[in-house]
CSV table of C-alpha atoms in Angstrom, one decimal:
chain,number,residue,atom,x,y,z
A,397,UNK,CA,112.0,110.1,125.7
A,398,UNK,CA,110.8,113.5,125.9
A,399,UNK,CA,107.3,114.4,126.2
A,400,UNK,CA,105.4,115.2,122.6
A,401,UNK,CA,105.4,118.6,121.7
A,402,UNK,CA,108.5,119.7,123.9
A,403,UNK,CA,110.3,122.4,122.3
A,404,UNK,CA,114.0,122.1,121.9
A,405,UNK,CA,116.0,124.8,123.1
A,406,UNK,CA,117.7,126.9,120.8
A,407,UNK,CA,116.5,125.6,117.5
A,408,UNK,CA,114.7,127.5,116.5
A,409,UNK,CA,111.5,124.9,116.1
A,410,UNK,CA,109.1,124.7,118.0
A,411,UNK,CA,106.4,121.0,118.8
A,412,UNK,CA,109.7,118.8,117.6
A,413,UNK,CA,108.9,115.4,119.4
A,414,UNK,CA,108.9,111.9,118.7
A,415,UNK,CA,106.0,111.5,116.3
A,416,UNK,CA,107.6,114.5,114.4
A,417,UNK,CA,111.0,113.0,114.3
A,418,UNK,CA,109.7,109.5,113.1
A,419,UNK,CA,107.2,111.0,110.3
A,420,UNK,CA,110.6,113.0,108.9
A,421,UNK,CA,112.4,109.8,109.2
A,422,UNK,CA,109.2,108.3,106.7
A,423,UNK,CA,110.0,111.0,104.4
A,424,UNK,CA,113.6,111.4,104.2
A,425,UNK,CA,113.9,107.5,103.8
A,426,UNK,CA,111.2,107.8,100.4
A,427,UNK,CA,113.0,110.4,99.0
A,428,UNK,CA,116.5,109.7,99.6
A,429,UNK,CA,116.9,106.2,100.6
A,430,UNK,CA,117.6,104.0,103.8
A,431,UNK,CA,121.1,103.8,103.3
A,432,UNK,CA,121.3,107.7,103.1
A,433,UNK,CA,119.7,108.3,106.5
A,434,UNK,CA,122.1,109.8,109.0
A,435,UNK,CA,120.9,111.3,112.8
A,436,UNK,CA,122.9,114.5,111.5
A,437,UNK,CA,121.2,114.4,107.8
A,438,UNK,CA,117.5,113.9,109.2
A,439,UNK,CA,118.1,116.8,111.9
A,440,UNK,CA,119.4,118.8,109.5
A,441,UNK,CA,115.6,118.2,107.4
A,442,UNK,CA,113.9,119.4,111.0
A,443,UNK,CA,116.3,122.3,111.2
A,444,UNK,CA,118.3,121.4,114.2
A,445,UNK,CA,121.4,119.4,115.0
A,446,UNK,CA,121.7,115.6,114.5
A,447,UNK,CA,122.3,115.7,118.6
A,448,UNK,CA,118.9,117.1,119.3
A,449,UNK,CA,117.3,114.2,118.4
A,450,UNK,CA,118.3,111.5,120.9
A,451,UNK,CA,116.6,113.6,123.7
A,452,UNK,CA,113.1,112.0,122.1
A,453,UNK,CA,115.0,108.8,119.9
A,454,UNK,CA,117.8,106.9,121.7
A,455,UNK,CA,119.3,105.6,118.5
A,456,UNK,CA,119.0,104.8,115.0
A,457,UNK,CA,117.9,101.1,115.6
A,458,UNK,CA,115.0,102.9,117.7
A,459,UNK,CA,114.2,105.7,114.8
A,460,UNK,CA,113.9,102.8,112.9
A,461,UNK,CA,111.9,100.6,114.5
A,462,UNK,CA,109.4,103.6,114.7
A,463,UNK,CA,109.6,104.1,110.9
A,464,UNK,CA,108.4,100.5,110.7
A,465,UNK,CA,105.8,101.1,113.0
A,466,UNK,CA,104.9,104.1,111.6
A,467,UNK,CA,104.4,102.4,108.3
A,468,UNK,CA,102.8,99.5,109.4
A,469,UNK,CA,99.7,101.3,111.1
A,470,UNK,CA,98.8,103.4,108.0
A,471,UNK,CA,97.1,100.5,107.3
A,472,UNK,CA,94.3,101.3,110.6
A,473,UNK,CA,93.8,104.7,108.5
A,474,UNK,CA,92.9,102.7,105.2
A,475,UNK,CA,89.4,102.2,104.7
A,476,UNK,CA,89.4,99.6,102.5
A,477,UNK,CA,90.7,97.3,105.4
A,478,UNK,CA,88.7,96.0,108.2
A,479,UNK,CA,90.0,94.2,111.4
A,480,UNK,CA,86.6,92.4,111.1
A,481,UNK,CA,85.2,90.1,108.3
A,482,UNK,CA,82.6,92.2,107.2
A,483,UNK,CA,81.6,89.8,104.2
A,484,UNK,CA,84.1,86.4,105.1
A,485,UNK,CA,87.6,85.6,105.8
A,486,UNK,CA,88.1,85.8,101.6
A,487,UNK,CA,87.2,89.1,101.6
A,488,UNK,CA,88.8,89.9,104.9
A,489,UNK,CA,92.3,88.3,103.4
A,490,UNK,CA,91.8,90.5,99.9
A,491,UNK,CA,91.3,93.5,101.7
A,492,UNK,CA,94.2,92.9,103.8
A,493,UNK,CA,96.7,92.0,101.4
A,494,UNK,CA,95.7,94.8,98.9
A,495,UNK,CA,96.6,97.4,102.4
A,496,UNK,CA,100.1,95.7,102.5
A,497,UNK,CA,100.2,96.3,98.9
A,498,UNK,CA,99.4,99.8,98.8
A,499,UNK,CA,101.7,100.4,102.1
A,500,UNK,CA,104.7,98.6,100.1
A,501,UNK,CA,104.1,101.1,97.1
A,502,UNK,CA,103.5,104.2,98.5
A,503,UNK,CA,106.9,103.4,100.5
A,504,UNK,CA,109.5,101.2,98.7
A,505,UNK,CA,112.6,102.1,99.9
A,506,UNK,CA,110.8,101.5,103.8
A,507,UNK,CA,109.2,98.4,102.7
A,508,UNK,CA,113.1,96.5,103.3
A,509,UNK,CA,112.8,97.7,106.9
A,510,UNK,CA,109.0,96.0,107.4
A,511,UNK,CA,110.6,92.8,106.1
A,512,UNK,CA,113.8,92.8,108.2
A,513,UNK,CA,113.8,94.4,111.3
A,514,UNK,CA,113.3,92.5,114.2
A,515,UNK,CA,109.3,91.8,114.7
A,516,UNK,CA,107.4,91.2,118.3
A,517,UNK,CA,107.8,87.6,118.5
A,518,UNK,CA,110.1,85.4,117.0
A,519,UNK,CA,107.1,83.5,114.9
A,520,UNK,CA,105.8,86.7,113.9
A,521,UNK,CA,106.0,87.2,110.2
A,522,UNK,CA,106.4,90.2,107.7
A,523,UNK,CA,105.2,92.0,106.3
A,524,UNK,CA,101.8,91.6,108.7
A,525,UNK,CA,103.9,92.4,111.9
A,526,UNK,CA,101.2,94.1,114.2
A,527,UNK,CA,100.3,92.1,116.9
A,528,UNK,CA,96.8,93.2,116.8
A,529,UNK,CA,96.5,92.9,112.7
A,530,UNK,CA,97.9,89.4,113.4
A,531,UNK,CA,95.2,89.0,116.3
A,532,UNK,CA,92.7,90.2,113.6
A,533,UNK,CA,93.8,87.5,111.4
A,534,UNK,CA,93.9,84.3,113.8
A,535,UNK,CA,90.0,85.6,115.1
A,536,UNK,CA,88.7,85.8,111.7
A,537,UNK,CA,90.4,82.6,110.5
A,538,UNK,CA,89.4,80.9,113.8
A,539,UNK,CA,85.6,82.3,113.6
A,540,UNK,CA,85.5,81.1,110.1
A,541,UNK,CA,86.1,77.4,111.4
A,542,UNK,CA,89.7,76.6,111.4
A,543,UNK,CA,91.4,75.1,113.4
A,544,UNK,CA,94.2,76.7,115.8
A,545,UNK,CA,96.5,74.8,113.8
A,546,UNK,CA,95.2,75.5,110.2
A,547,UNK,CA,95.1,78.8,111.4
A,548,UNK,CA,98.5,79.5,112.0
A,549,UNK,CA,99.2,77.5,108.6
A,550,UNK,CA,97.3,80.1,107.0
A,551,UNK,CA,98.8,82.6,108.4
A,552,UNK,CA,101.9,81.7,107.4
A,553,UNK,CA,101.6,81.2,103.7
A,554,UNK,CA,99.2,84.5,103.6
A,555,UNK,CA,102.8,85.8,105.3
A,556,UNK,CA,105.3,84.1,102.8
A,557,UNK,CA,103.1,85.2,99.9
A,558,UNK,CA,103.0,88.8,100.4
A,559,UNK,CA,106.6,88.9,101.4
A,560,UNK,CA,108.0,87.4,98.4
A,561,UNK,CA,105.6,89.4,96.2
A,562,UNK,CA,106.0,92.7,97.4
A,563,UNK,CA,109.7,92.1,97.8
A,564,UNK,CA,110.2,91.5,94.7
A,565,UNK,CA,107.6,94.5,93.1
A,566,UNK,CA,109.9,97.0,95.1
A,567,UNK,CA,113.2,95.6,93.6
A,568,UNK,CA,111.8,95.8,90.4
A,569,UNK,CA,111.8,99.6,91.6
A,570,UNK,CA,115.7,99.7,91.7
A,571,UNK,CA,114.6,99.2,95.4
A,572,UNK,CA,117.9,97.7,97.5
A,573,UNK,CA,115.8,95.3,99.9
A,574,UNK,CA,118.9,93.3,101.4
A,575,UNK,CA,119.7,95.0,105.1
A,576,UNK,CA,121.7,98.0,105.6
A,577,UNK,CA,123.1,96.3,109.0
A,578,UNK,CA,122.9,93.8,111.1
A,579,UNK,CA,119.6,94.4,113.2
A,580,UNK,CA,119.3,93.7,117.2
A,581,UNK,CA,117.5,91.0,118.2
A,582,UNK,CA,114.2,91.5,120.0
A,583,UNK,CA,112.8,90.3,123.1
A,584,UNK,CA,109.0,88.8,122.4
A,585,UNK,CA,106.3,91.3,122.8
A,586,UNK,CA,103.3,92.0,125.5
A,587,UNK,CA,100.8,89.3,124.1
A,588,UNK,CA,98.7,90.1,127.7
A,589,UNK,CA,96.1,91.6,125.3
A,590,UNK,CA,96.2,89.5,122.3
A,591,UNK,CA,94.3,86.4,124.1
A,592,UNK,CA,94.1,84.4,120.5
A,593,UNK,CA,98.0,84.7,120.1
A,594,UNK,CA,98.5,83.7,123.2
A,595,UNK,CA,96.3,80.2,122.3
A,596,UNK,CA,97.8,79.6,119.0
A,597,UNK,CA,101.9,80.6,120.2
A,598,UNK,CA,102.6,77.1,120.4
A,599,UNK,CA,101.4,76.2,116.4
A,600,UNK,CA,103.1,79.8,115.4
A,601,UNK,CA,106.5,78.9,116.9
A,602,UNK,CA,106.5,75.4,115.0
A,603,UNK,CA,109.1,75.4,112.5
A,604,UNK,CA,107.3,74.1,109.6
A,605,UNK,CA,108.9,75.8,106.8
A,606,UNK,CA,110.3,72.6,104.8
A,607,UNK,CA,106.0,71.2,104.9
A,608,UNK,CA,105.1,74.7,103.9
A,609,UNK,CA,107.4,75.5,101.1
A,610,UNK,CA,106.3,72.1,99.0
A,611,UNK,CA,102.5,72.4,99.7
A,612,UNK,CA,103.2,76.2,98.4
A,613,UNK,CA,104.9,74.2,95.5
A,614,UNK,CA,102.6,72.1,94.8
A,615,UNK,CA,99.5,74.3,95.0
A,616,UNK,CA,101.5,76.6,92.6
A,617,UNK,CA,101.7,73.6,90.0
A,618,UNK,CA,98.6,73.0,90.4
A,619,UNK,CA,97.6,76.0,89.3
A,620,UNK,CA,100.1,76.5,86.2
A,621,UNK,CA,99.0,72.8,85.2
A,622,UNK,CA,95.0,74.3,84.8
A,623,UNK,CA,96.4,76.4,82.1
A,624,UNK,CA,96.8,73.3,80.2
A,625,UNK,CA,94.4,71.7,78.1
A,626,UNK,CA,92.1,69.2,80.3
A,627,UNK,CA,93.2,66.9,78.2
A,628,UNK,CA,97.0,67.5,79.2
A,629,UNK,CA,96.4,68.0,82.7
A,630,UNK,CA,97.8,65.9,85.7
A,631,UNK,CA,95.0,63.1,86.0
A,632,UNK,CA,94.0,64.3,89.6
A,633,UNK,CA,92.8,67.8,88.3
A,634,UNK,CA,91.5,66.3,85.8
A,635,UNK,CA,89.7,64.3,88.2
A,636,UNK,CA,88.6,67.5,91.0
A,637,UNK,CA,87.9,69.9,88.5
């Protein structure tokens, strides 16, 4: 990679570097589309040839892994998020899903790539793919009294739920959220500084989506059944609530 702000010789342009490259990338991608992104297309945006650009981006699987990086940590810029529970873990979880939300909006035709490319980890998650947003998460979930494994339960319906969601707000969009190609598989991240990942790996990597998927069914019944007259309710909500 080049160093940032390197100038590259005979374009005309000066300051192109990586950062530069990848915010173009951001904007070509939610004007024009993922499946219109070309090395030659978004050089042509920064004025110089398609070539240029692997002296600062090796390849298109790397611009786009930077693009979904790049999106990802808008969310340390919004205010209305906190990587502490200022006032509790519900408040904490609001805060954080509303971020995704606003991140999947303002980008739609990037949010496919947050969902599908390659995360850290293998049990990492989308959309919440940051190691340290997902170290944010297990700390406040922990701190609040859960246990390592409800924690990692949690984490992955919070997950499931704002991936389906949002997924399907962008298609409503006209967004196309199936993969342009076939991704590279990643090796697992540095998790050196994320001591609360390293702890909870083991629940994370369970494959428990078969256990997860009914209580997520059956908490959704739940719910449409208290829409119901008490009356007609299931006896056992009739019962709790």
């Amino acid at each position: 990679m080049a160093e940032r702000g390197e100038q590259v010789t005979g374009s005309g342009r000066a300051g192109l570097d990586q950062r530069r490259i990848i915010d173009a990338a951001v904007r070509f991608i939610d004007e024009n589309g993922l499946r219109m992104l070309t090395m030659q297309r978004l050089g042509a945006c920064l004025g110089v040839d398609g070539m240029a650009l692997y002296r600062y981006v090796p390849g298109r699987e790397a611009l786009l892994d930077g693009v979904v990086e790049a999106v990802v940590d808008e969310m340390f810029s919004d205010p209305e998020v906190h990587l502490r529970a200022h006032a509790g873990w519900v408040d904490y979880l609001q805060r954080l899903a509303h971020g995704q939300r606003r991140i999947a909006l303002a980008h739609p035709e990037v949010f496919p790539l947050v969902a599908t490319r390659p995360p850290a980890a293998p049990w990492v998650r989308p959309p919440l793919r940051s190691l340290r947003w997902i170290e944010s998460l297990l700390e406040v979930l922990t701190d609040a009294g859960f246990s390592d494994e409800s924690a990692a339960a949690v984490y992955r319906a919070f997950s499931s739920f704002l991936l389906g969601y949002l997924l399907l707000e962008v298609s409503a969009r006209g967004v196309v959220t199936g993969p342009v190609e076939e991704p590279d598989v990643a090796p697992t991240g540095d998790l050196s500084r994320y001591p609360i990942l390293q702890r909870l790996e083991p629940h994370l990597s369970v494959d428990a989506a078969a256990g997860d998927f009914e209580q997520a069914l059956e908490a959704l019944l739940d719910r449409v059944a208290l829409l119901l007259p008490r009356r007609r309710r299931p006896a056992r909500l009739t019962e709790e609530k």
